[in-house]
Coordinates of N, CA, C and O in Angstrom, one line a residue:
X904 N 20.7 8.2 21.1 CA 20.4 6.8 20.6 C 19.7 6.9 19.3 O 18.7 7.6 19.3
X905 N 19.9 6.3 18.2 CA 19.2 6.4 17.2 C 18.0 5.5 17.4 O 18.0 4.7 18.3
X906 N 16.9 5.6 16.6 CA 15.8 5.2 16.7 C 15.1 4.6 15.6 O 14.3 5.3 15.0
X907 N 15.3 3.5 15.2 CA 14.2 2.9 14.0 C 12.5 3.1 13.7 O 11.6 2.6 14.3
X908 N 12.7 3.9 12.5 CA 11.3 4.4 12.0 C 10.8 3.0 12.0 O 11.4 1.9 11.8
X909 N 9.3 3.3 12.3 CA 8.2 2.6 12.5 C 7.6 2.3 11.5 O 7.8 3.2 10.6
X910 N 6.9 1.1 11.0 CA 6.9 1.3 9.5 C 5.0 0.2 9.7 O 4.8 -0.9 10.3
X911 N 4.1 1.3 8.9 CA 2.7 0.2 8.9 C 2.3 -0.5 7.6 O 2.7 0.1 6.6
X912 N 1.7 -1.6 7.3 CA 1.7 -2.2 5.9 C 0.4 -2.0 6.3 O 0.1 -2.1 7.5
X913 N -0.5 -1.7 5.4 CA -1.8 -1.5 5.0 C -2.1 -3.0 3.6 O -1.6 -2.9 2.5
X914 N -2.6 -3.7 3.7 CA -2.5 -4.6 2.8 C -4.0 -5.3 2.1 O -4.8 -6.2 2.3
X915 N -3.7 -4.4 1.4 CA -5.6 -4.5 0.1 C -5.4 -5.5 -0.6 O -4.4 -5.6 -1.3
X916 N -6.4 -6.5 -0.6 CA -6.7 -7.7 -1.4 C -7.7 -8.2 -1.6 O -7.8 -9.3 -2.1
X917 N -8.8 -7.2 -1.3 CA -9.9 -7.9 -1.3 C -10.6 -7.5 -2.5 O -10.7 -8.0 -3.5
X918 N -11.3 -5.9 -2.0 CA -12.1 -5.7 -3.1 C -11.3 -4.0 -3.8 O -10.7 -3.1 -3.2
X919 N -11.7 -3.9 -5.3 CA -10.9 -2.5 -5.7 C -10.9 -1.3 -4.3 O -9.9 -0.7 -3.7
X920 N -12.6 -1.1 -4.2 CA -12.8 -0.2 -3.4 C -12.1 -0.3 -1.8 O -12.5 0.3 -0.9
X921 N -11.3 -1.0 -1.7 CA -10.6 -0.9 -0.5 C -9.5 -0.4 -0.8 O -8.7 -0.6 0.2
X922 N -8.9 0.2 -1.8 CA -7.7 1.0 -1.6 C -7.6 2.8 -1.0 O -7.0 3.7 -0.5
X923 N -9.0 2.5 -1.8 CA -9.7 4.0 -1.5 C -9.5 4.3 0.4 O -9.1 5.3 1.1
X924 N -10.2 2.9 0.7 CA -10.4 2.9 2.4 C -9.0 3.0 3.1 O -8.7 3.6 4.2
X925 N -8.2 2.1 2.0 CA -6.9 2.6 3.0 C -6.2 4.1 3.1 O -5.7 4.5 4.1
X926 N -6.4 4.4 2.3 CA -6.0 5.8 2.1 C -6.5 6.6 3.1 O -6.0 7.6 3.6
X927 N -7.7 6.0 3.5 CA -8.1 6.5 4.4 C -8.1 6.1 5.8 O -8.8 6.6 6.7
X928 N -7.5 5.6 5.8 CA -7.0 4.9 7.2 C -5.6 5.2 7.5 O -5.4 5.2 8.7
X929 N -4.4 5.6 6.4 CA -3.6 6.3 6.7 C -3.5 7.4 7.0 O -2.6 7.6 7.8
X930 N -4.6 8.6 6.6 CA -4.9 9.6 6.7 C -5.1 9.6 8.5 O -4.5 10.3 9.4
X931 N -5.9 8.6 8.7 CA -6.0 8.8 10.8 C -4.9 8.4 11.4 O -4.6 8.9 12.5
X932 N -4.1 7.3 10.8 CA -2.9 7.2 11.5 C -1.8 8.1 11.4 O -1.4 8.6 12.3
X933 N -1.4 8.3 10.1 CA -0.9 9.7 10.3 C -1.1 10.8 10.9 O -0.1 11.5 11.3
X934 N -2.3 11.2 11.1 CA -3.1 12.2 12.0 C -2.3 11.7 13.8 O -1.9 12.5 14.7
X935 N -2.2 10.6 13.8 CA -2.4 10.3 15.5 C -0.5 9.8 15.7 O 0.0 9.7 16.8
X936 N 0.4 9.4 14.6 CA 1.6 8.7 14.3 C 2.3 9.3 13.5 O 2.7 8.5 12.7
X937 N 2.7 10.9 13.1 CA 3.1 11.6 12.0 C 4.3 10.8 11.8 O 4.9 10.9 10.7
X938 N 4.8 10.1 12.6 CA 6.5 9.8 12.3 C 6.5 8.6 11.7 O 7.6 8.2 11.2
X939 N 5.4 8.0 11.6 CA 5.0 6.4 11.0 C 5.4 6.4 9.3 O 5.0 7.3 8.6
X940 N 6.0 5.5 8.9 CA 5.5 5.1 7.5 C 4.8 4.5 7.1 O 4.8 3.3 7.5
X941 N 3.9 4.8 6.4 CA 2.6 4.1 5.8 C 2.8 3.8 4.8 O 3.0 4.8 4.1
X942 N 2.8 2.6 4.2 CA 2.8 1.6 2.9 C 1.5 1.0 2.5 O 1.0 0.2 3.3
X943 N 0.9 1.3 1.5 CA -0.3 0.6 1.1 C -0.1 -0.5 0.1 O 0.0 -0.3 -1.1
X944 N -0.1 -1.6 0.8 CA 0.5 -2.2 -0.8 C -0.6 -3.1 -1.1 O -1.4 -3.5 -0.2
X945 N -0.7 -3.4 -2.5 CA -2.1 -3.5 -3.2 C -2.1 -4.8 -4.2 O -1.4 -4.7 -5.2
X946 N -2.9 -5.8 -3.9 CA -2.6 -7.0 -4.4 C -3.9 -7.9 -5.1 O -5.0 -7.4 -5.3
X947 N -3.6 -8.9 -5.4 CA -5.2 -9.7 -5.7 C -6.1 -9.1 -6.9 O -6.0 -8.6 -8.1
X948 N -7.2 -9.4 -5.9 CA -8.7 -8.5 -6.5 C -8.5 -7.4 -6.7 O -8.8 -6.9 -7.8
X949 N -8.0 -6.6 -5.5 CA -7.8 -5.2 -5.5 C -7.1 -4.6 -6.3 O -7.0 -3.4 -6.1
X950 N -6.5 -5.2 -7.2 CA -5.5 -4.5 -8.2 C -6.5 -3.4 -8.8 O -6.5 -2.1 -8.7
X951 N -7.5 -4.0 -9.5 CA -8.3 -2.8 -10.8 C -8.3 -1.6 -10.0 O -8.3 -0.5 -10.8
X952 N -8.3 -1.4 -8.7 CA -8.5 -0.1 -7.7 C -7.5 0.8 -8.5 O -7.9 1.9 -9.0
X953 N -6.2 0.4 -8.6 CA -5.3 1.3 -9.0 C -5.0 1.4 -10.5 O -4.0 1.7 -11.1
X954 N -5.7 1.1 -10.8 CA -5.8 1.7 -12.4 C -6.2 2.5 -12.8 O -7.3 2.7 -12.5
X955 N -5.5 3.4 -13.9 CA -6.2 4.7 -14.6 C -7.7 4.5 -14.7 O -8.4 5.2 -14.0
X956 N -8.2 3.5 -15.6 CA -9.8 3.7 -15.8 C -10.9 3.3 -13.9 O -12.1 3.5 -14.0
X957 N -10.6 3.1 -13.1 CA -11.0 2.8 -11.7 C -11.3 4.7 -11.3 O -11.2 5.8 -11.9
X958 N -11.8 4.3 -10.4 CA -12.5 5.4 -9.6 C -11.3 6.0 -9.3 O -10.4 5.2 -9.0
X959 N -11.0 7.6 -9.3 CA -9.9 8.2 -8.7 C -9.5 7.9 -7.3 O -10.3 7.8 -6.5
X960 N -8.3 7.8 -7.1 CA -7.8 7.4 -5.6 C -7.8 8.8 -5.3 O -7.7 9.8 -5.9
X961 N -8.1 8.6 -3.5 CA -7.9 10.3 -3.1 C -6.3 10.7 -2.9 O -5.5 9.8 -2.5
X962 N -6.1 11.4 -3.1 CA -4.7 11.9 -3.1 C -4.0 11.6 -1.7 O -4.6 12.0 -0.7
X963 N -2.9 11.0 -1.5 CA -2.4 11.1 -0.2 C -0.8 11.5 -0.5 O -0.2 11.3 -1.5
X964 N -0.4 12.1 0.7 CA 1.5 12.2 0.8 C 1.6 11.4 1.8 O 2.7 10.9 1.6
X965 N 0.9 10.8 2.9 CA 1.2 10.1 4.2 C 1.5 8.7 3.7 O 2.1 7.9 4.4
X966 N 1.0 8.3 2.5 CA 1.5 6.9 2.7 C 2.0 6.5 0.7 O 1.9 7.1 -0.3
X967 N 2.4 5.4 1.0 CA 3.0 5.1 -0.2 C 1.8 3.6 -0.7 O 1.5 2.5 -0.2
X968 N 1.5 4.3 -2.1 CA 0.2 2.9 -2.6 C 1.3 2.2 -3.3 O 1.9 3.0 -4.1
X969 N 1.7 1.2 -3.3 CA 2.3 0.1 -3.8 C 1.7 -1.2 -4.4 O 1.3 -2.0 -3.6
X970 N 1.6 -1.4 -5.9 CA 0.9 -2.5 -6.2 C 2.1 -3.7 -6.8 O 3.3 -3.5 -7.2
X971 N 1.4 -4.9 -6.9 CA 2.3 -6.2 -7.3 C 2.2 -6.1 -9.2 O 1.2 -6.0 -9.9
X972 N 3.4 -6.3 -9.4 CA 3.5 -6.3 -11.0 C 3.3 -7.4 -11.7 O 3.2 -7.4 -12.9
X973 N 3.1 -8.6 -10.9 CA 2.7 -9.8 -11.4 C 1.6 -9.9 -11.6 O 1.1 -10.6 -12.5
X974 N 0.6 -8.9 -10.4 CA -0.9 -9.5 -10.4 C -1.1 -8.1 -11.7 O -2.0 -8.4 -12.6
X975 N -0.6 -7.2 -11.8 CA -0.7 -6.2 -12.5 C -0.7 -7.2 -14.4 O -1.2 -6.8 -15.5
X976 N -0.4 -7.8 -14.3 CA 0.3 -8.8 -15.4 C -0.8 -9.8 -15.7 O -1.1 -10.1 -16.8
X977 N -1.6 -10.7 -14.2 CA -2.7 -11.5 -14.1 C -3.9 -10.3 -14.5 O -4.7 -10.9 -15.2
X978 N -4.4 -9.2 -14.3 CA -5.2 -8.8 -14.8 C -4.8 -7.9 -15.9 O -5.1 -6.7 -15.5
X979 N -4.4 -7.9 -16.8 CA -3.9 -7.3 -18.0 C -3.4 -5.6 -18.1 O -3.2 -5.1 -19.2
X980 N -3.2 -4.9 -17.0 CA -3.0 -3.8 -16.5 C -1.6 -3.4 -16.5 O -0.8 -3.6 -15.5
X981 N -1.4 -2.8 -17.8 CA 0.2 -2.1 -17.9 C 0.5 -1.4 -16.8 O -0.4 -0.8 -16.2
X982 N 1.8 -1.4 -16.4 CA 2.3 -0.2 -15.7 C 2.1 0.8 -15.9 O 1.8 1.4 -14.9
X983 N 2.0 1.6 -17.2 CA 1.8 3.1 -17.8 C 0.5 3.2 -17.3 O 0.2 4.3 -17.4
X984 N -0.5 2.4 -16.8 CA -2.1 2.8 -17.3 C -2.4 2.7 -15.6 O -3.4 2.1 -15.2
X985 N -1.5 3.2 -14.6 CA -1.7 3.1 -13.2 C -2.1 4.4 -12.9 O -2.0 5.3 -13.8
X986 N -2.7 4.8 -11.7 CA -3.2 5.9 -11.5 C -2.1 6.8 -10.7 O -1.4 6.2 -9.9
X987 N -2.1 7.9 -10.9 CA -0.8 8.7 -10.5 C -0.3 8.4 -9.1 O -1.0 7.7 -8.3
X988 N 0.5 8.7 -8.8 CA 1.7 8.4 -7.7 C 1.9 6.4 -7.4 O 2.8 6.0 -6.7
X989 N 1.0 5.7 -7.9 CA 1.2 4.4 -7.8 C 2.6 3.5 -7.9 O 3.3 3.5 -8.9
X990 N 2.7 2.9 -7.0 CA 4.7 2.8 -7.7 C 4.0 1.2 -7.6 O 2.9 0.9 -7.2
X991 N 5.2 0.4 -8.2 CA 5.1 -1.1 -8.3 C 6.0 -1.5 -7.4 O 6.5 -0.5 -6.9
X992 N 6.4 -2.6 -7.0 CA 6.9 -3.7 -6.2 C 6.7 -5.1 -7.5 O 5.7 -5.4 -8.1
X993 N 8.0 -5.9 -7.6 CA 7.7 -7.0 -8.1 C 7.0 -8.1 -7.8 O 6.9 -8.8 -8.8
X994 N 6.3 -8.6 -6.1 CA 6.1 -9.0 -5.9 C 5.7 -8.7 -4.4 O 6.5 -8.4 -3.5
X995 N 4.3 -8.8 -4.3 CA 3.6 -8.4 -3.3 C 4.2 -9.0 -1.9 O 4.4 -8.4 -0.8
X996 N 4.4 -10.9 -2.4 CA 4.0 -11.2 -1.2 C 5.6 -11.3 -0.5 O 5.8 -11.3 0.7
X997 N 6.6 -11.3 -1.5 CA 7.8 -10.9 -1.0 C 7.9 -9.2 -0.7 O 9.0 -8.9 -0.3
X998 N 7.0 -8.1 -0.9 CA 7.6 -7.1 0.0 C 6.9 -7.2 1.4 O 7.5 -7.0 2.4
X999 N 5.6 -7.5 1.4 CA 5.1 -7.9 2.7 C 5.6 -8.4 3.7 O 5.3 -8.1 4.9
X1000 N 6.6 -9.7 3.2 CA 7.1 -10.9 3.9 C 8.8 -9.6 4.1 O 8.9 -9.3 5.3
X1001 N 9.6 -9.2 3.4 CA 10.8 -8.4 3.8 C 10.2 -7.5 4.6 O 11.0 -7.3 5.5
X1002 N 9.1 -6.8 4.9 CA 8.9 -5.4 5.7 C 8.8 -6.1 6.7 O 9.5 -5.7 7.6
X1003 N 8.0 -7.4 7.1 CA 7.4 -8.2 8.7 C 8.8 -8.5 8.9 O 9.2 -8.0 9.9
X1004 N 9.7 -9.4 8.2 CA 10.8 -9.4 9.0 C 11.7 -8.5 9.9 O 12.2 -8.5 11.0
X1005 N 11.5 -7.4 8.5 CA 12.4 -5.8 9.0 C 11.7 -5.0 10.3 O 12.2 -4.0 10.8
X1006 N 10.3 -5.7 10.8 CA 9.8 -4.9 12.0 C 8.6 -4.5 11.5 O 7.8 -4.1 12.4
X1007 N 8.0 -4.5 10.3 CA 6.5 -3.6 10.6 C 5.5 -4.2 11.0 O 5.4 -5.4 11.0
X1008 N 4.8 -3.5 11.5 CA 3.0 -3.8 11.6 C 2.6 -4.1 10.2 O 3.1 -3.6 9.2
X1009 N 1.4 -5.1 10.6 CA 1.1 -5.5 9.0 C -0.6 -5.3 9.7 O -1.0 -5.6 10.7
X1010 N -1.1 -4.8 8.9 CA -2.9 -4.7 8.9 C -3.8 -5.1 7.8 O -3.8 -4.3 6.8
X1011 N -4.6 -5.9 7.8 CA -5.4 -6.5 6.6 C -6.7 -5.2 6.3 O -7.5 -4.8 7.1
X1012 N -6.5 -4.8 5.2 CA -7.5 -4.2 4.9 C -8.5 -4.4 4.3 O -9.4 -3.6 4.2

């Protein structure tokens, strides 16, 4: 029987320093759900988090940091000037809104 991967949204909006937190919250769920996908996707306030000049993010493989290119756009923060492994999404609240349809857990961080 095939089996549909599990998929968690980690979803930062509040303050920069909570991207860092998620990262770290993937780190235990992975720990305890190796088979899980973990998506951090990163919106709002929390954008400056993932920017080159921001505090280094800790490195993760367990989950994917995803930020919105719009809000990236509302706070003047090029694509090029993102902090490494960061990918974009065009819009936050439609990938949030396609993943809950497709089945994931969503968690406010």
């Amino acid at each position: 029987p095939m089996t549909l991967q599990r998929t968690v949204l980690l979803h930062v909006s509040g303050q920069p320093a909570d991207v860092a937190r998620a990262i770290g919250m993937a780190d235990i769920l992975h720990s305890e759900r190796p088979e899980t996908r973990i998506r951090i996707i990163v919106n709002g306030p929390a954008i400056p988090g993932v920017a080159a000049g921001a505090a280094p993010l800790p490195p993760t493989e367990v989950a994917t940091v995803e930020t919105c290119e719009g809000g990236l756009r509302g706070h003047g923060i090029p694509v090029d000037q993102l902090q490494p492994g960061v990918i974009t999404v065009p819009a936050a609240t439609v990938a949030l809104s396609d993943a809950q349809f497709d089945g994931a857990a969503y968690i406010r961080v």
